[in-house]
């Protein structure tokens, strides 16, 4: 791609990373993907090709493997920025396998930072999560809210990674942590979407797989929370909007002339929606049948959380464009496409 700035995208074969690769290409960047395919396969890489017409520049390997990363930096660089999506993300699994989660999520970050330092790459965009706040005292939550003790080892890895980044930024790194709220939806083309391996933990893939007949019924985890309809409240954000904020963050960092930067942004719509509202919106907008029952609360779930996105709106000049209806329609179109291809 000639002189387009090269961006290393770790975890670029996964859900959010692959959507970001498409937006990066559209904005004139040259993304280089690193992924060990531990939580994905090549389906989304094929989707990137179908949407953009370009074969993604993909290197299979592990972010904890220093020799592999060194090779990628040497042969594919120089990179103007690293976007670090690669991590394990299942809250429940992290409780079963805490060592694996710390080893992978924190280990990958440390190795990557060492390799960046050796190659003089400074700009870094990190996939953080609203889970760093735990159950915040004030909602909507802004970036100044304190980190409560993490509810899970997964949450702890995100808190630790942010702390590591904050500590090391003084030695020359320029870092933005993006604290995602709840990404949902799929690419409007239906060439790409969420593709969990095994039984989905997250709400929307469970819904689409149930409506598609792959699961018997959805269980709504609790209707006795202190919320208007009793179910949990989240800030659901379309994955393409989320992908777009990465491009905005890249431009923002490039314009910032400071040598050391550490900044964090909440990335959400600013609107809370309950699980039952989302379920009903899915049924109404897609017309699909969705059998569901109310079950007990899921341990570790926070009651309600949604973003105050004022900072990301003003500093990065970004705001969410897609609605929850759009996201659910796109997720359903993607699920149907998957069904046809199997
Ligand atoms: P995903 O599982 O679809 O993608 C992650 C990708 O990273 C996968 O393709 C996996 O194979 C790869 N990977 C994992 N460990 C690796 C390693 N050591 N080396 C190389 N590749 C590795 O997940 P996603 O939803 O796209 O999430 C991306 C990032 O965003 C993660 O850091 C996640 O914690 C964070 N995040 C996700 C959500 C969400 O609900 N999806 C919310 C907040 C934050
Ligand atoms: C959590 C984290 C998020 C993290 C993500 C990774 C919080 C607030 N958010 O999202 O930062 O990155 O996990 O996976 O900690 N639900 C059902 N039935 C289901 C599945 C889910 O009712 O079958 C409900 C859950 O109880 C929850 C909501 O749907 O209230 C969303 O759940 P999910 O999609 O798993 O995401 P979070 O747990 O909010």
Coordinates of C-alpha atoms and ligand atoms in Angstrom, one line a residue:
X1 CA 0.0 0.0 0.0
X2 CA 2.9 2.4 -0.7
X3 CA 3.3 5.1 1.9
X4 CA 0.2 4.4 4.0
X5 CA 1.0 4.4 7.7
X6 CA 1.4 0.8 9.0
X7 CA -0.6 -0.1 12.0
X8 CA 0.0 -3.3 14.0
X9 CA -3.4 -4.8 15.0
X10 CA -3.0 -7.7 17.5
X11 CA -6.1 -9.8 17.8
X12 CA -7.2 -8.6 14.3
X13 CA -8.8 -11.9 13.4
X14 CA -11.3 -11.4 16.3
X15 CA -14.6 -9.5 16.5
X16 CA -13.6 -5.9 17.3
X17 CA -10.1 -6.1 15.7
X18 CA -11.4 -7.3 12.3
X19 CA -14.1 -4.6 12.2
X20 CA -11.3 -2.1 13.0
X21 CA -9.1 -3.4 10.3
X22 CA -11.8 -2.6 7.7
X23 CA -12.2 1.0 9.0
X24 CA -8.4 1.4 9.0
X25 CA -8.2 0.4 5.4
X26 CA -11.1 2.7 4.5
X27 CA -9.2 5.6 6.2
X28 CA -6.0 4.9 4.2
X29 CA -4.0 3.0 6.7
X30 CA -2.1 -0.3 6.1
X31 CA -3.0 -2.7 8.9
X32 CA -0.8 -5.7 9.8
X33 CA -2.7 -8.3 11.7
X34 CA -1.1 -10.6 14.4
X35 CA -3.4 -13.3 15.9
X36 CA -2.7 -16.8 17.2
X37 CA -6.3 -17.8 16.3
X38 CA -6.8 -19.1 19.9
X39 CA -10.3 -17.6 20.1
X40 CA -11.1 -17.2 16.4
X41 CA -10.5 -18.7 13.0
X42 CA -10.0 -17.3 9.5
X43 CA -13.6 -16.5 8.9
X44 CA -13.4 -12.8 9.7
X45 CA -10.1 -12.5 7.7
X46 CA -12.1 -13.7 4.7
X47 CA -14.8 -11.1 5.6
X48 CA -12.2 -8.3 5.6
X49 CA -11.2 -9.5 2.1
X50 CA -14.8 -9.6 0.9
X51 CA -15.6 -6.1 2.2
X52 CA -12.4 -4.3 1.2
X53 CA -11.3 -6.4 -1.8
X54 CA -7.9 -6.6 -0.2
X55 CA -6.2 -9.7 1.2
X56 CA -5.4 -8.9 4.8
X57 CA -1.8 -8.9 5.8
X58 CA -2.0 -11.6 8.5
X59 CA 0.7 -13.2 10.6
X60 CA -0.3 -16.1 12.8
X61 CA 1.5 -16.1 16.2
X62 CA 1.3 -15.4 19.8
X63 CA 1.8 -12.0 21.4
X64 CA 3.7 -13.6 24.3
X65 CA 6.3 -14.9 21.8
X66 CA 9.0 -12.3 21.7
X67 CA 10.9 -13.8 18.8
X68 CA 7.8 -13.9 16.7
X69 CA 6.9 -10.3 17.5
X70 CA 10.4 -9.2 16.8
X71 CA 10.2 -10.9 13.4
X72 CA 7.0 -9.1 12.6
X73 CA 8.3 -5.7 13.7
X74 CA 11.5 -6.3 11.7
X75 CA 9.9 -7.5 8.5
X76 CA 6.6 -5.6 8.5
X77 CA 7.4 -2.4 10.3
X78 CA 8.0 0.4 10.9
X79 CA 4.7 0.8 12.6
X80 CA 3.3 4.2 13.4
X81 CA 1.0 2.7 16.1
X82 CA 0.0 -0.6 17.7
X83 CA -3.6 -1.4 18.5
X84 CA -3.7 -4.2 21.0
X85 CA -7.0 -6.2 20.9
X86 CA -5.5 -9.6 21.6
X87 CA -6.7 -11.0 24.9
X88 CA -9.1 -13.5 26.4
X89 CA -12.4 -12.0 27.3
X90 CA -14.8 -14.4 28.9
X91 CA -15.6 -13.2 32.4
X92 CA -16.9 -16.7 33.6
X93 CA -13.9 -18.6 32.1
X94 CA -11.5 -16.2 33.8
X95 CA -12.9 -17.3 37.2
X96 CA -12.2 -20.9 36.3
X97 CA -8.8 -20.2 34.7
X98 CA -7.4 -17.1 36.4
X99 CA -3.7 -17.9 35.7
X100 CA -4.4 -18.4 32.0
X101 CA -6.1 -15.0 31.9
X102 CA -3.3 -13.2 33.7
X103 CA -0.7 -15.0 31.7
X104 CA -2.3 -14.2 28.4
X105 CA -3.7 -10.7 28.9
X106 CA -1.0 -9.2 31.0
X107 CA 1.8 -11.4 29.5
X108 CA 0.9 -10.3 26.0
X109 CA 1.0 -6.6 27.0
X110 CA 4.4 -6.8 28.6
X111 CA 6.0 -8.7 25.8
X112 CA 4.5 -6.3 23.2
X113 CA 5.7 -3.2 25.1
X114 CA 9.2 -4.6 25.3
X115 CA 9.3 -5.2 21.6
X116 CA 7.8 -1.8 20.9
X117 CA 10.6 -0.2 23.0
X118 CA 13.3 -2.2 21.2
X119 CA 11.9 -1.0 17.8
X120 CA 11.2 2.6 18.9
X121 CA 7.4 2.3 18.4
X122 CA 5.7 4.6 20.8
X123 CA 2.0 5.0 20.0
X124 CA -0.3 2.4 21.5
X125 CA -4.1 2.0 21.6
X126 CA -5.4 -0.4 24.2
X127 CA -8.7 -2.4 24.3
X128 CA -9.9 -1.7 27.9
X129 CA -13.3 -2.2 29.2
X130 CA -16.0 -0.6 31.4
X131 CA -15.5 -3.6 33.6
X132 CA -12.5 -1.6 35.2
X133 CA -15.1 0.4 37.1
X134 CA -17.0 -2.5 38.7
X135 CA -20.4 -1.3 39.9
X136 CA -19.8 2.5 39.8
X137 CA -21.3 4.8 42.4
X138 CA -22.5 7.3 39.9
X139 CA -24.2 6.5 36.5
X140 CA -23.5 7.5 33.8
X141 CA -19.9 6.8 34.6
X142 CA -17.2 9.1 33.5
X143 CA -13.4 8.5 33.3
X144 CA -12.7 10.0 36.8
X145 CA -14.7 7.2 38.5
X146 CA -12.4 5.1 40.8
X147 CA -11.7 1.5 39.9
X148 CA -13.6 -0.7 42.3
X149 CA -12.1 -4.1 43.1
X150 CA -12.6 -6.1 39.9
X151 CA -15.5 -8.6 39.9
X152 CA -13.4 -11.2 38.0
X153 CA -9.9 -12.1 37.0
X154 CA -10.7 -10.8 33.5
X155 CA -11.6 -7.4 35.0
X156 CA -8.5 -7.5 37.1
X157 CA -6.3 -8.0 33.9
X158 CA -7.8 -4.9 32.4
X159 CA -7.2 -2.9 35.5
X160 CA -3.6 -4.2 35.7
X161 CA -2.9 -3.5 32.0
X162 CA -4.1 0.0 32.4
X163 CA -1.9 0.5 35.4
X164 CA 1.1 -0.9 33.6
X165 CA 0.5 1.4 30.7
X166 CA 0.1 4.4 33.0
X167 CA 3.4 3.5 34.7
X168 CA 5.4 3.0 31.5
X169 CA 4.1 5.9 29.5
X170 CA 6.6 8.2 31.4
X171 CA 9.4 6.4 29.6
X172 CA 8.3 7.5 26.2
X173 CA 5.1 5.7 25.3
X174 CA 2.0 7.5 24.0
X175 CA -1.0 5.6 25.1
X176 CA -4.8 5.7 24.8
X177 CA -6.9 3.2 26.7
X178 CA -10.4 2.8 25.2
X179 CA -12.9 1.6 27.8
X180 CA -15.5 -0.2 25.7
X181 CA -19.0 -0.6 27.0
X182 CA -21.0 -3.5 25.4
X183 CA -20.1 -4.0 21.7
X184 CA -22.9 -5.6 19.7
X185 CA -23.9 -6.0 16.0
X186 CA -22.1 -6.9 12.9
X187 CA -20.8 -5.2 9.7
X188 CA -23.8 -3.9 7.6
X189 CA -22.6 -6.0 4.7
X190 CA -23.1 -9.2 6.7
X191 CA -19.7 -10.3 5.7
X192 CA -18.4 -10.0 9.3
X193 CA -19.8 -10.3 12.8
X194 CA -19.4 -11.9 16.2
X195 CA -18.2 -15.5 16.0
X196 CA -17.9 -17.0 19.4
X197 CA -16.3 -20.5 19.7
X198 CA -18.7 -22.9 21.5
X199 CA -21.7 -21.7 23.6
X200 CA -21.8 -17.9 23.6
X201 CA -21.4 -16.1 26.9
X202 CA -22.5 -12.7 25.6
X203 CA -26.1 -11.7 25.2
X204 CA -26.5 -10.9 21.5
X205 CA -24.8 -13.9 20.0
X206 CA -26.8 -16.1 22.3
X207 CA -30.0 -14.3 21.1
X208 CA -29.2 -14.7 17.4
X209 CA -28.2 -18.4 17.8
X210 CA -31.4 -19.0 19.7
X211 CA -33.6 -17.3 17.1
X212 CA -31.7 -19.3 14.5
X213 CA -32.7 -22.5 16.3
X214 CA -29.1 -23.5 17.4
X215 CA -30.0 -23.0 21.1
X216 CA -33.3 -23.9 22.7
X217 CA -34.0 -20.8 24.6
X218 CA -32.4 -17.6 26.0
X219 CA -32.3 -17.2 29.7
X220 CA -32.5 -13.6 30.9
X221 CA -30.3 -13.5 34.0
X222 CA -32.5 -11.9 36.6
X223 CA -35.5 -9.6 36.6
X224 CA -35.2 -8.6 40.3
X225 CA -32.6 -5.9 39.9
X226 CA -33.3 -2.3 41.0
X227 CA -34.0 -1.2 37.5
X228 CA -37.4 -0.2 35.8
X229 CA -38.1 -3.7 34.4
X230 CA -35.8 -5.6 36.8
X231 CA -33.2 -6.7 34.3
X232 CA -29.6 -5.4 34.0
X233 CA -28.9 -2.2 32.2
X234 CA -26.0 -1.8 29.8
X235 CA -24.7 0.6 27.1
X236 CA -24.8 -1.4 23.9
X237 CA -22.6 0.1 21.2
X238 CA -22.5 -1.0 17.5
X239 CA -19.2 -2.6 16.7
X240 CA -18.7 -0.4 13.6
X241 CA -19.0 2.7 15.7
X242 CA -16.5 1.1 18.1
X243 CA -14.1 0.4 15.2
X244 CA -14.4 4.0 14.0
X245 CA -13.3 5.4 17.4
X246 CA -10.0 3.6 17.0
X247 CA -9.3 5.5 13.8
X248 CA -10.2 8.8 15.6
X249 CA -7.9 7.9 18.4
X250 CA -5.1 7.2 16.0
X251 CA -5.5 10.7 14.4
X252 CA -5.7 12.3 17.8
X253 CA -2.5 10.7 19.0
X254 CA -0.7 11.6 15.8
X255 CA -1.6 15.2 16.2
X256 CA -0.5 15.3 19.9
X257 CA 3.2 16.3 19.9
X258 CA 3.8 15.3 23.6
X259 CA 6.5 12.6 24.2
X260 CA 4.5 10.9 26.9
X261 CA 0.8 10.4 26.8
X262 CA -1.6 8.4 28.9
X263 CA -5.3 9.0 28.4
X264 CA -8.4 6.9 28.8
X265 CA -11.8 7.3 27.1
X266 CA -15.1 5.7 27.8
X267 CA -16.6 4.4 24.5
X268 CA -20.3 4.0 24.7
X269 CA -23.5 5.6 23.4
X270 CA -24.4 7.3 26.7
X271 CA -27.7 5.5 26.7
X272 CA -28.6 2.7 29.0
X273 CA -30.9 -0.1 27.8
X274 CA -32.1 -3.1 29.7
X275 CA -31.6 -6.7 28.7
X276 CA -35.4 -7.1 28.3
X277 CA -35.6 -3.9 26.2
X278 CA -32.9 -5.4 23.9
X279 CA -34.7 -8.7 23.7
X280 CA -38.0 -7.0 22.8
X281 CA -36.2 -4.7 20.3
X282 CA -34.7 -7.8 18.6
X283 CA -38.1 -9.5 18.3
X284 CA -39.8 -6.3 17.0
X285 CA -37.1 -5.3 14.5
X286 CA -36.3 -8.7 13.1
X287 CA -39.7 -10.4 13.4
X288 CA -37.8 -13.5 14.5
X289 CA -39.2 -15.8 17.1
X290 CA -37.1 -15.8 20.3
X291 CA -38.0 -18.2 23.0
X292 CA -36.8 -16.9 26.4
X293 CA -37.3 -17.5 30.1
X294 CA -36.3 -15.5 33.1
X295 CA -33.6 -17.2 35.2
X296 CA -31.6 -16.4 38.3
X297 CA -29.0 -13.7 38.4
X298 CA -25.6 -14.5 36.9
X299 CA -22.9 -14.2 39.5
X300 CA -20.6 -11.3 39.0
X301 CA -23.0 -9.2 36.9
X302 CA -23.2 -5.5 37.7
X303 CA -26.7 -4.1 38.0
X304 CA -26.4 -1.2 35.7
X305 CA -23.7 0.7 33.9
X306 CA -23.6 3.1 31.0
X307 CA -21.1 5.7 29.8
X308 CA -20.8 9.4 30.1
X309 CA -19.2 9.8 26.6
X310 CA -18.7 13.6 26.9
X311 CA -14.9 13.2 26.8
X312 CA -14.7 11.0 23.8
X313 CA -17.4 13.1 22.0
X314 CA -15.4 16.3 22.4
X315 CA -11.7 15.2 22.3
X316 CA -11.9 12.6 19.6
X317 CA -14.9 14.2 17.8
X318 CA -16.6 10.9 17.8
X319 CA -20.1 9.8 18.7
X320 CA -22.1 6.7 18.0
X321 CA -24.1 6.7 14.7
X322 CA -25.9 3.4 14.7
X323 CA -28.9 2.6 16.9
X324 CA -29.5 -0.6 18.9
X325 CA -32.1 -1.5 16.2
X326 CA -29.4 -1.2 13.5
X327 CA -27.0 -3.4 15.6
X328 CA -29.6 -6.1 16.1
X329 CA -30.7 -6.1 12.5
X330 CA -27.0 -6.4 11.4
X331 CA -26.3 -9.2 14.0
X332 CA -29.3 -11.1 12.7
X333 CA -28.3 -10.7 9.1
X334 CA -24.8 -12.0 9.9
X335 CA -26.2 -15.0 11.8
X336 CA -28.5 -15.9 8.9
X337 CA -25.5 -15.7 6.5
X338 CA -23.5 -18.0 8.8
X339 CA -26.4 -20.5 8.8
X340 CA -26.5 -20.5 5.0
X341 CA -22.8 -21.1 4.7
X342 CA -22.9 -24.2 6.9
Ligands
LIG1 P1 -12.2 -11.8 20.3 O1 -12.0 -13.0 21.1 O2 -13.2 -11.9 19.2 O3 -10.8 -11.3 19.7 C1 -9.6 -11.4 20.4 C2 -8.6 -12.0 19.4 O4 -7.3 -12.1 20.1 C3 -8.9 -13.5 19.0 O5 -8.9 -13.5 17.6 C4 -7.8 -14.3 19.6 O6 -7.5 -15.4 18.8 C5 -6.7 -13.3 19.7 N1 -5.7 -13.6 20.8 C6 -6.0 -13.9 22.1 N2 -4.8 -14.1 22.8 C7 -3.8 -13.9 21.9 C8 -2.4 -14.0 22.0 N3 -1.8 -14.2 23.1 N4 -1.7 -13.7 20.8 C9 -2.3 -13.5 19.7 N5 -3.6 -13.4 19.5 C10 -4.4 -13.6 20.6 O7 -12.6 -10.6 21.3 P2 -13.1 -9.2 20.9 O8 -14.5 -9.1 21.4 O9 -12.8 -8.8 19.5 O10 -12.3 -8.3 22.0 C11 -11.1 -7.6 21.6 C12 -10.6 -6.9 22.8 O11 -11.6 -6.0 23.3 C13 -10.1 -7.8 24.0 O12 -9.0 -7.2 24.6 C14 -11.3 -7.7 24.9 O13 -10.9 -7.9 26.3 C15 -11.7 -6.2 24.7 N6 -13.1 -6.0 25.1 C16 -14.1 -6.8 24.5 C17 -15.5 -6.5 24.9 C18 -16.6 -7.4 24.3 O14 -17.6 -7.5 24.9 N7 -16.4 -8.0 23.1 C19 -15.8 -5.5 25.8 C20 -14.7 -4.8 26.4 C21 -13.4 -5.0 26.0
LIG2 C1 -18.9 -8.0 30.4 C2 -18.2 -6.8 30.9 C3 -17.4 -6.2 29.7 C4 -16.5 -7.4 29.2 C5 -17.5 -8.4 28.6 C6 -16.6 -9.5 27.9 C7 -19.3 -5.6 32.6 C8 -20.3 -4.5 33.0 N1 -19.1 -5.8 31.3 O1 -20.0 -7.6 29.7 O2 -16.6 -5.2 30.1 O3 -15.6 -6.9 28.3 O4 -18.2 -8.9 29.7 O5 -17.4 -10.6 27.7 O6 -18.7 -6.2 33.5 N2 -27.3 -11.9 29.7 C9 -28.5 -12.7 29.8 N3 -28.5 -13.9 29.2 C10 -27.4 -14.4 28.5 C11 -26.2 -13.6 28.4 C12 -26.2 -12.3 29.0 O7 -29.4 -12.2 30.4 O8 -27.5 -15.5 28.0 C13 -27.3 -10.6 30.3 C14 -26.2 -10.4 31.4 O9 -26.7 -10.9 32.6 C15 -25.9 -8.9 31.3 C16 -26.2 -8.5 29.8 O10 -27.0 -9.6 29.3 O11 -26.8 -8.2 32.2 C17 -25.0 -8.4 29.0 O12 -24.2 -9.6 29.2 P1 -22.9 -9.9 28.3 O13 -23.2 -9.7 26.9 O14 -22.3 -11.2 28.8 O15 -21.9 -8.7 28.7 P2 -21.4 -8.1 30.1 O16 -21.4 -9.1 31.1 O17 -22.2 -6.9 30.4

